mmCIF file of C-alpha atoms in Angstrom:
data_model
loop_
_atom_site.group_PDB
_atom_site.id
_atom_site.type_symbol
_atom_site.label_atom_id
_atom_site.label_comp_id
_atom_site.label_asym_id
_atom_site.label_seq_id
_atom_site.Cartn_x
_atom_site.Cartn_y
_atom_site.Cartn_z
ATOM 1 C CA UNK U 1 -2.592 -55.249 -13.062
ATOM 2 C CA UNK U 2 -4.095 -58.600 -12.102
ATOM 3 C CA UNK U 3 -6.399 -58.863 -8.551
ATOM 4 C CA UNK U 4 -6.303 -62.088 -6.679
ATOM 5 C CA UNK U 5 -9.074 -63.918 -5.441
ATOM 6 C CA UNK U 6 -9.620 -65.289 -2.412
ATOM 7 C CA UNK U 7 -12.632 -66.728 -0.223
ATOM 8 C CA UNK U 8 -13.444 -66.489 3.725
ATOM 9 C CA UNK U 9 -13.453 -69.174 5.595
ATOM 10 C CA UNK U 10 -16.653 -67.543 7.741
ATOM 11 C CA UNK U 11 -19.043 -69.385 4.424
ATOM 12 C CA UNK U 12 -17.566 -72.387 5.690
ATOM 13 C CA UNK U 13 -16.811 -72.247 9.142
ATOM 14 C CA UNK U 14 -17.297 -75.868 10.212
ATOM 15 C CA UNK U 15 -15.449 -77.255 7.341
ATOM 16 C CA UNK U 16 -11.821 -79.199 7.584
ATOM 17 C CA UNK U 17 -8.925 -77.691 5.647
ATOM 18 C CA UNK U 18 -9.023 -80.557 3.196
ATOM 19 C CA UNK U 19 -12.180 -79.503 2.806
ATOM 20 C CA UNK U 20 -11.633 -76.030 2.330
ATOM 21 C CA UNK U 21 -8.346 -76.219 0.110
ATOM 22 C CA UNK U 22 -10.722 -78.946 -1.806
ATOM 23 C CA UNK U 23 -12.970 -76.396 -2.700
ATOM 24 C CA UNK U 24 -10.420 -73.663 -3.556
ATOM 25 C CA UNK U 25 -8.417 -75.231 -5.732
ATOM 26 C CA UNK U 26 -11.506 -77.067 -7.190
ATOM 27 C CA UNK U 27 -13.034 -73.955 -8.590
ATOM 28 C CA UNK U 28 -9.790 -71.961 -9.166
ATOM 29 C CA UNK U 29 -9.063 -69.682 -6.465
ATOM 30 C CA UNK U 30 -5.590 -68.665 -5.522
ATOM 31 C CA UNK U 31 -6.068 -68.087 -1.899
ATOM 32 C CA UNK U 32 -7.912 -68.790 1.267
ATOM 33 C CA UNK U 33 -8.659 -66.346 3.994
ATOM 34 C CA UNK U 34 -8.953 -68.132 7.020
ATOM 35 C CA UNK U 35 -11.409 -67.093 9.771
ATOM 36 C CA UNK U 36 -13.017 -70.458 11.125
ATOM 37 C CA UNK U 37 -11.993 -73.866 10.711
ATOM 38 C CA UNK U 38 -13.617 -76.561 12.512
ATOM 39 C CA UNK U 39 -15.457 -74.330 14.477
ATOM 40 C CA UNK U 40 -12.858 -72.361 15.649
ATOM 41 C CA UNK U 41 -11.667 -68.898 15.637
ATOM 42 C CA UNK U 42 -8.225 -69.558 17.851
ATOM 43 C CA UNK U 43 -6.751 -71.461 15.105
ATOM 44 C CA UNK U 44 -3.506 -71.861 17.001
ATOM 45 C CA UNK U 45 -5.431 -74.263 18.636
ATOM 46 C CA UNK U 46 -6.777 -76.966 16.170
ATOM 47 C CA UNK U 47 -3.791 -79.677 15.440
ATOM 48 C CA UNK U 48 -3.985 -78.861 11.735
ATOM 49 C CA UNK U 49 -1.918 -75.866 12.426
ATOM 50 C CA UNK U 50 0.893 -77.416 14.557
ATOM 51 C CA UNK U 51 2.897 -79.751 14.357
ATOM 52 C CA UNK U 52 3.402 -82.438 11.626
ATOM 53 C CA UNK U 53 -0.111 -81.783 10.479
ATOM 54 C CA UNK U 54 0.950 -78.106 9.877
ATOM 55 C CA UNK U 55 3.465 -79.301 7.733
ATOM 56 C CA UNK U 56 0.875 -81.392 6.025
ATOM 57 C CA UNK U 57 -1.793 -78.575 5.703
ATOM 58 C CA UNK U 58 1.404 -76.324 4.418
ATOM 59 C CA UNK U 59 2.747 -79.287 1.312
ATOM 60 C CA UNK U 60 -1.835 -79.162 0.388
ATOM 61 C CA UNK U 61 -2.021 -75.775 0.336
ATOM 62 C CA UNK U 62 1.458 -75.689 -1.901
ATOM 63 C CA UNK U 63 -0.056 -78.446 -3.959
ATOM 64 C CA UNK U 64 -2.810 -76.828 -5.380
ATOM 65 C CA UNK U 65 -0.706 -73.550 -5.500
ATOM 66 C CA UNK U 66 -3.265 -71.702 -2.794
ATOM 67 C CA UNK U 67 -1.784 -68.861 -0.494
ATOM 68 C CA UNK U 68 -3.417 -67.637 2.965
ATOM 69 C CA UNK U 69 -3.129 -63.883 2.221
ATOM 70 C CA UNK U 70 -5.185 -63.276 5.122
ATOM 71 C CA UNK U 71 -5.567 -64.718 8.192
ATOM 72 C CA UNK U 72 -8.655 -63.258 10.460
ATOM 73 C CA UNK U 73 -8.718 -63.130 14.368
ATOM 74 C CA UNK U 74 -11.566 -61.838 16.720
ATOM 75 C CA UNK U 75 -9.430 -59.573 18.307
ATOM 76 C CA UNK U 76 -11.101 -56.200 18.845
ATOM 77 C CA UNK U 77 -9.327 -53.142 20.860
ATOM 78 C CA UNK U 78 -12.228 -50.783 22.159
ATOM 79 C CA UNK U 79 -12.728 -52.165 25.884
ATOM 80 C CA UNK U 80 -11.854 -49.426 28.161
ATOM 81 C CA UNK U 81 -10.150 -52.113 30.650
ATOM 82 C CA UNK U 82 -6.215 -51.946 29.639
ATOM 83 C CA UNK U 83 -6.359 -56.068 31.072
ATOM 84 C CA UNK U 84 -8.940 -57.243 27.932
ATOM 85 C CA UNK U 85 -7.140 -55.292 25.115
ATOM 86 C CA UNK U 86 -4.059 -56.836 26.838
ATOM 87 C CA UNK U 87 -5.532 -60.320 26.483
ATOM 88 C CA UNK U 88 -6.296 -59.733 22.784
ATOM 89 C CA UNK U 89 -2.611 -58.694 22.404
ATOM 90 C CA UNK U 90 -1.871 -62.224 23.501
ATOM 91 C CA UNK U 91 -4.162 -63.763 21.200
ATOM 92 C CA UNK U 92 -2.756 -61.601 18.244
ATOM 93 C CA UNK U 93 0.506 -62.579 18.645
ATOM 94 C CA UNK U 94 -0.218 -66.204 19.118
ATOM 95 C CA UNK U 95 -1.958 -65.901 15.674
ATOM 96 C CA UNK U 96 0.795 -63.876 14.160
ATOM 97 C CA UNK U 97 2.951 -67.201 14.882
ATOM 98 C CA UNK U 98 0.768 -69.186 13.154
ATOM 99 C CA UNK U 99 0.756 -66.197 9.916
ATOM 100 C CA UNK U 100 4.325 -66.623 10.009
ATOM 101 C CA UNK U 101 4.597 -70.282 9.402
ATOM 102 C CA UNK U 102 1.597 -69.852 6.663
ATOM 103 C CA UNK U 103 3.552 -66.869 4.637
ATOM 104 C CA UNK U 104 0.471 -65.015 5.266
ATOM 105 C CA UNK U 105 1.685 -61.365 5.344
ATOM 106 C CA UNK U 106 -1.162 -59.502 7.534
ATOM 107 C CA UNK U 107 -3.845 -60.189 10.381
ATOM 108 C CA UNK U 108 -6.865 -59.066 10.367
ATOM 109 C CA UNK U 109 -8.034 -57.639 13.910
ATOM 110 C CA UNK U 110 -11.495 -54.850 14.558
ATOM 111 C CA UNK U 111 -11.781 -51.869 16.133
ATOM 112 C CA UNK U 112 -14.458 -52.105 17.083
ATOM 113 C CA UNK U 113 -17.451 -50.351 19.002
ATOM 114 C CA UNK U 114 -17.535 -47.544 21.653
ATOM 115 C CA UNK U 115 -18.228 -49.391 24.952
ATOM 116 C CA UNK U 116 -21.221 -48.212 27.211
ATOM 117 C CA UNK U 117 -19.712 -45.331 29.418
ATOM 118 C CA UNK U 118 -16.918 -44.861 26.837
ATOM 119 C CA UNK U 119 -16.521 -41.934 23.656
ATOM 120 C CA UNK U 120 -15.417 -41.961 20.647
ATOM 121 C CA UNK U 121 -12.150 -40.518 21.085
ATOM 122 C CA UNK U 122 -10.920 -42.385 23.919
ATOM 123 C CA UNK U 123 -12.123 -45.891 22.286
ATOM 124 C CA UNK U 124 -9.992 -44.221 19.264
ATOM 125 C CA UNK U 125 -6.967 -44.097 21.084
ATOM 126 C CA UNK U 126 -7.221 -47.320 22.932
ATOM 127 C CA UNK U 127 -7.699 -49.160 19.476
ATOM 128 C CA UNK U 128 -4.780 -47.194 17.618
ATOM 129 C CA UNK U 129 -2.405 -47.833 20.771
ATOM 130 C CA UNK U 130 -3.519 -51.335 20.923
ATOM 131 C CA UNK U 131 -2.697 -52.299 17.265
ATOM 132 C CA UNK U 132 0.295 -49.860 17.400
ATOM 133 C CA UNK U 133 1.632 -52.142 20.439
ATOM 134 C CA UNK U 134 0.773 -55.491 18.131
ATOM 135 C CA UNK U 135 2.624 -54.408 15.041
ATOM 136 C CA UNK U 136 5.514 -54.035 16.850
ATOM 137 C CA UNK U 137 5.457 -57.245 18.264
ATOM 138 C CA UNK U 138 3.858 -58.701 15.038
ATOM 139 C CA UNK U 139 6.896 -57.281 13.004
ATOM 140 C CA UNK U 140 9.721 -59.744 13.773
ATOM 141 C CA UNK U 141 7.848 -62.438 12.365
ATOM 142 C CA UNK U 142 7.255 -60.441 9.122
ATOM 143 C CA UNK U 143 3.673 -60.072 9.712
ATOM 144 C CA UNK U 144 1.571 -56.805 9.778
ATOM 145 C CA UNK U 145 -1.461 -56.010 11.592
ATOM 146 C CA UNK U 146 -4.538 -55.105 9.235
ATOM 147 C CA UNK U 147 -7.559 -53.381 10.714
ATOM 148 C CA UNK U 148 -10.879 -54.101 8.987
ATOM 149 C CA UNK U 149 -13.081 -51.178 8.648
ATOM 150 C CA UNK U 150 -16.457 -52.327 10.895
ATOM 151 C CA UNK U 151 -18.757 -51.272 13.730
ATOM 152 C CA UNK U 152 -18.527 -48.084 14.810
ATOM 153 C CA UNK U 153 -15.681 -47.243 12.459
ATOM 154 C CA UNK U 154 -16.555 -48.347 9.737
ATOM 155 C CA UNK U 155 -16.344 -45.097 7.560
ATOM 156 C CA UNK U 156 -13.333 -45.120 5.849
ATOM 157 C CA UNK U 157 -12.380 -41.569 7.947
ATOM 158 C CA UNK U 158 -12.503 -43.167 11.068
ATOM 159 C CA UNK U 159 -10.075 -46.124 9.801
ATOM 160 C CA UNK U 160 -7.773 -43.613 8.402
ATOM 161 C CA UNK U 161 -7.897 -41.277 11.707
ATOM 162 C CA UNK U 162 -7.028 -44.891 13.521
ATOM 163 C CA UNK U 163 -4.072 -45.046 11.449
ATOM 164 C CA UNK U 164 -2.947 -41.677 11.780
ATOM 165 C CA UNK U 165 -3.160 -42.019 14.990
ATOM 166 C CA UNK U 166 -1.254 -45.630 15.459
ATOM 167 C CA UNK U 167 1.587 -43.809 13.379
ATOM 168 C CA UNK U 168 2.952 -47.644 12.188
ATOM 169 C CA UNK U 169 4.529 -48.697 9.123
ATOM 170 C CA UNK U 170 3.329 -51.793 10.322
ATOM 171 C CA UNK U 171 -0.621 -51.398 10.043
ATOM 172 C CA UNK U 172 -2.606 -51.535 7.106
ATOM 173 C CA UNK U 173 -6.835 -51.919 6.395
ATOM 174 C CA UNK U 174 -8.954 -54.633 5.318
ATOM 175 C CA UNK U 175 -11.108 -52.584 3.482
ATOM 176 C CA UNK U 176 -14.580 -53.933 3.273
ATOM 177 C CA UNK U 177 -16.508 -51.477 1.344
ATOM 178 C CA UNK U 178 -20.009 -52.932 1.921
ATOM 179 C CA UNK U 179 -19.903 -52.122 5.540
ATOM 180 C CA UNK U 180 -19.670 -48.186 4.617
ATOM 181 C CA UNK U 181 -22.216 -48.320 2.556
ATOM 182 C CA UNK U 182 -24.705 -50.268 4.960
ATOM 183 C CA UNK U 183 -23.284 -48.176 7.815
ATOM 184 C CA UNK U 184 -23.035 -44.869 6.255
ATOM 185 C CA UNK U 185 -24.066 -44.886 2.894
ATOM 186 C CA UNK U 186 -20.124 -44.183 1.453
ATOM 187 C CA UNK U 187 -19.740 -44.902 -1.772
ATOM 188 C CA UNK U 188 -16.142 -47.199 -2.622
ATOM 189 C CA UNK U 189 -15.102 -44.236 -4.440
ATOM 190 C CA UNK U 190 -14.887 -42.319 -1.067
ATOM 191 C CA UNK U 191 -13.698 -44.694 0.702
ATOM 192 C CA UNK U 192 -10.709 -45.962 -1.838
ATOM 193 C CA UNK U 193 -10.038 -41.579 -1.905
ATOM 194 C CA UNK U 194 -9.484 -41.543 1.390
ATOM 195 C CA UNK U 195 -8.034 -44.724 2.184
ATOM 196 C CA UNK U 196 -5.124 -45.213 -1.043
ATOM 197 C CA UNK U 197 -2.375 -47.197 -0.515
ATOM 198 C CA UNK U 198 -3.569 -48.168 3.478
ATOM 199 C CA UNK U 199 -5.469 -51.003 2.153
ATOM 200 C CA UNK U 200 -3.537 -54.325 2.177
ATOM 201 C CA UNK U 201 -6.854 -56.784 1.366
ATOM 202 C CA UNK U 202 -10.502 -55.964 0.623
ATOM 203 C CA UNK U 203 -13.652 -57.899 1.276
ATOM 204 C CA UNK U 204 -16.371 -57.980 -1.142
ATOM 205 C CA UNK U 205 -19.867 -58.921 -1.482
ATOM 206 C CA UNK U 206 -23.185 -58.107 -2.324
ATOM 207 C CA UNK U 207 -26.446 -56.772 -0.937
ATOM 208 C CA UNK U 208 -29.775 -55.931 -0.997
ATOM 209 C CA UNK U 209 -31.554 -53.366 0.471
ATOM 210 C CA UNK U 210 -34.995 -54.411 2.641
ATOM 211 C CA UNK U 211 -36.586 -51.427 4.441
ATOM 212 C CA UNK U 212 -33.730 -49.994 7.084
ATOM 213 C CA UNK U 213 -31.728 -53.656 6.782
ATOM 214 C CA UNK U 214 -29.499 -55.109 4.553
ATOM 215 C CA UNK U 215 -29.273 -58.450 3.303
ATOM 216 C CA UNK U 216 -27.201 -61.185 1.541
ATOM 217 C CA UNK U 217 -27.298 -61.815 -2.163
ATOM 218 C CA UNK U 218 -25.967 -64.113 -4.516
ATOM 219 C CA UNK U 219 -22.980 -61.833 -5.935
ATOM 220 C CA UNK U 220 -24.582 -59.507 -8.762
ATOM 221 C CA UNK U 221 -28.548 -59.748 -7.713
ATOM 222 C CA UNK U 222 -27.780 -56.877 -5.189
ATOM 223 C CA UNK U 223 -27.714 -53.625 -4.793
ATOM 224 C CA UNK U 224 -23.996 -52.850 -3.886
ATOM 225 C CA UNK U 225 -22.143 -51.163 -6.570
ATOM 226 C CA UNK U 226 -19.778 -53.895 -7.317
ATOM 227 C CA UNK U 227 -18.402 -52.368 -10.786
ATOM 228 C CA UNK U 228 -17.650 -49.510 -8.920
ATOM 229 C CA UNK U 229 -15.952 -50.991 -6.305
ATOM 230 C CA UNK U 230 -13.773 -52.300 -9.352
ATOM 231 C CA UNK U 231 -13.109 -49.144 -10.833
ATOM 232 C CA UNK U 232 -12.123 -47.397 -8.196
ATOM 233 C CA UNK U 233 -9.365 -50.479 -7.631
ATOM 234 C CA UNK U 234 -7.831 -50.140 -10.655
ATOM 235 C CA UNK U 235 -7.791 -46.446 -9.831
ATOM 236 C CA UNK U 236 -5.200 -47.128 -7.205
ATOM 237 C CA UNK U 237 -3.589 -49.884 -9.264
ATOM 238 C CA UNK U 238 -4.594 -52.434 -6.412
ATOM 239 C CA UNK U 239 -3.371 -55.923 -7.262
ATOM 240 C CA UNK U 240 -3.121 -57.618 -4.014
ATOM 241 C CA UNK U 241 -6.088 -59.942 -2.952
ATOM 242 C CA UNK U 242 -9.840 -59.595 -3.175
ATOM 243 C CA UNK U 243 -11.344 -61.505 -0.745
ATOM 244 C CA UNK U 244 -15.493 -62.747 -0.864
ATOM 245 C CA UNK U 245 -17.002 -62.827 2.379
ATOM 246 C CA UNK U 246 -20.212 -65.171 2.884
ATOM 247 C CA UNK U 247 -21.283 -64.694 6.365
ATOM 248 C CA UNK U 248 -22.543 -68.169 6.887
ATOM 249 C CA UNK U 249 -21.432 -68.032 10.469
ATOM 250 C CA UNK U 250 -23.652 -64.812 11.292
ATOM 251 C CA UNK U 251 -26.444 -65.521 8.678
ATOM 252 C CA UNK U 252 -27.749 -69.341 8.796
ATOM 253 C CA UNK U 253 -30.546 -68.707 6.650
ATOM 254 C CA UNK U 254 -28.071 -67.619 3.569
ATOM 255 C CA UNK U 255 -26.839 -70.407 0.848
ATOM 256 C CA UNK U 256 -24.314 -72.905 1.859
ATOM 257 C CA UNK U 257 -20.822 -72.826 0.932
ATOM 258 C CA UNK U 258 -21.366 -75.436 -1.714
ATOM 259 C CA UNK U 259 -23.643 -72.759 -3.526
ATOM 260 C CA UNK U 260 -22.046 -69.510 -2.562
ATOM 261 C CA UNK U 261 -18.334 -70.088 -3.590
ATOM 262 C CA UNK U 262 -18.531 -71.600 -6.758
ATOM 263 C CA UNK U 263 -20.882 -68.675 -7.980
ATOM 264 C CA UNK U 264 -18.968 -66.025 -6.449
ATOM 265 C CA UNK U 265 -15.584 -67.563 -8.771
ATOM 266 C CA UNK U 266 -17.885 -67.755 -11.375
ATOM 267 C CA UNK U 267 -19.142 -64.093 -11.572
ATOM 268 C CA UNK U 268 -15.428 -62.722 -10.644
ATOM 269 C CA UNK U 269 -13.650 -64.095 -13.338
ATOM 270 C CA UNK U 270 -16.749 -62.947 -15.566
ATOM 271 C CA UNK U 271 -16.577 -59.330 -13.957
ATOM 272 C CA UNK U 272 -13.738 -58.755 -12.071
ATOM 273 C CA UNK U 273 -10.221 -59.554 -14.095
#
């Protein structure tokens, strides 16, 4: 059983794709998870992905032998108003066009958090209808609909209640186990327990605790359990991608892309294979 390894685009989020594939294929990645590029989130939008410069960005990424295993929207599901979750329908789809013409086999859309007048079980349904409604949509094009476990579901329970309750063939997780832990203190054994053969890509990286916060680390100088994050994938025999997430877009103040990436391949192929 060999994991992948991939990176997150949100380290580099202003970066071009020569850029990015540059640096992926530079320090021996095999895939790129794109969130931002250029800026932007839509990525429908930039020309880079249409046209004959997708057919460009397509022969670079082929070049270097680099795969998009996942590609990341902002589309969230827990508005009460049937209109927005419609609108992010729209913009899932639109991105699920652009998955298909990558070969990327899953998007990444959020729950996300119970709205102000809202509960828990209502936001539930509205968020396992929503991506229920996008698989099926998503599915022709041979593209699944992968719901990261984050704000106020981000125990793996709530995930796999979201699934149960979406009932598709065509929904999977991005499991990021660091959000558990800073949520809810679960460990990745829990979390891979409860969550088995749901989970399609998983997010790593590392932290350190500071009072009630958590913050970013260079990968291994935290305190997230990375080893056992490890162990318990090769307990389910995972050997799709493992993706590291950098949060330079949220977190300014944490190490540039130039630092971050290269370390993170670094310590994985030390650690990880």
């Amino acid at each position: 059983m060999s994991m992948k390894v991939s990176f997150s685009t949100l380290a580099c989020p202003d970066w071009t794709m020569p850029q990015i594939i540059a640096m992926a294929a530079a320090e021996l990645y095999d895939g790129i998870e794109l969130r931002f590029v250029q800026g932007e989130d839509s990525l429908w939008k930039l020309p880079v992905f249409s046209g004959k410069e997708l057919a460009s960005t397509k022969h670079a990424l082929a070049d270097d032998g680099l795969t998009i295993p996942c590609l990341d929207t902002s589309c969230r599901f827990h508005s009460p108003d049937a209109a927005e979750r419609a609108r992010w329908i729209v913009e899932g789809e639109r991105m699920a066009d652009l998955a298909a013409e990558l070969g990327t086999p899953g998007l990444r859309v959020f729950g996300d958090t119970i709205q102000p007048g809202a509960d828990r079980a209502s936001t539930q349904s509205w968020i396992a209808e929503s991506i229920r409604e996008l698989a099926e949509i998503t599915a022709a094009r041979g593209v699944e609909v992968w719901i990261e476990n984050h704000g106020d579901f981000a125990a793996a329970g709530e995930t796999a209640a979201i699934l149960a309750h979406a009932a598709s063939p065509g929904v999977g997780v991005v499991w990021d186990p660091a959000n558990s832990v800073a949520v809810h203190g679960e460990r990745s054994a829990e979390g891979a327990a409860i969550l088995q053969a749901a989970i399609r890509h998983v997010h790593i990286k590392d932290l350190r605790r500071q009072g009630d916060e958590w913050e970013y680390v260079p990968t291994g100088e935290g305190d997230f359990p990375l080893l056992e994050l490890r162990a318990s994938l090769r307990g389910l025999n995972y050997d799709r991608f493992i993706s590291f997430e950098w949060e330079k877009k949220w977190h300014p103040e944490i190490a540039g892309a130039e630092i971050a990436l290269p370390h993170f391949a670094r310590w994985f192929r030390k650690n990880f294979v």
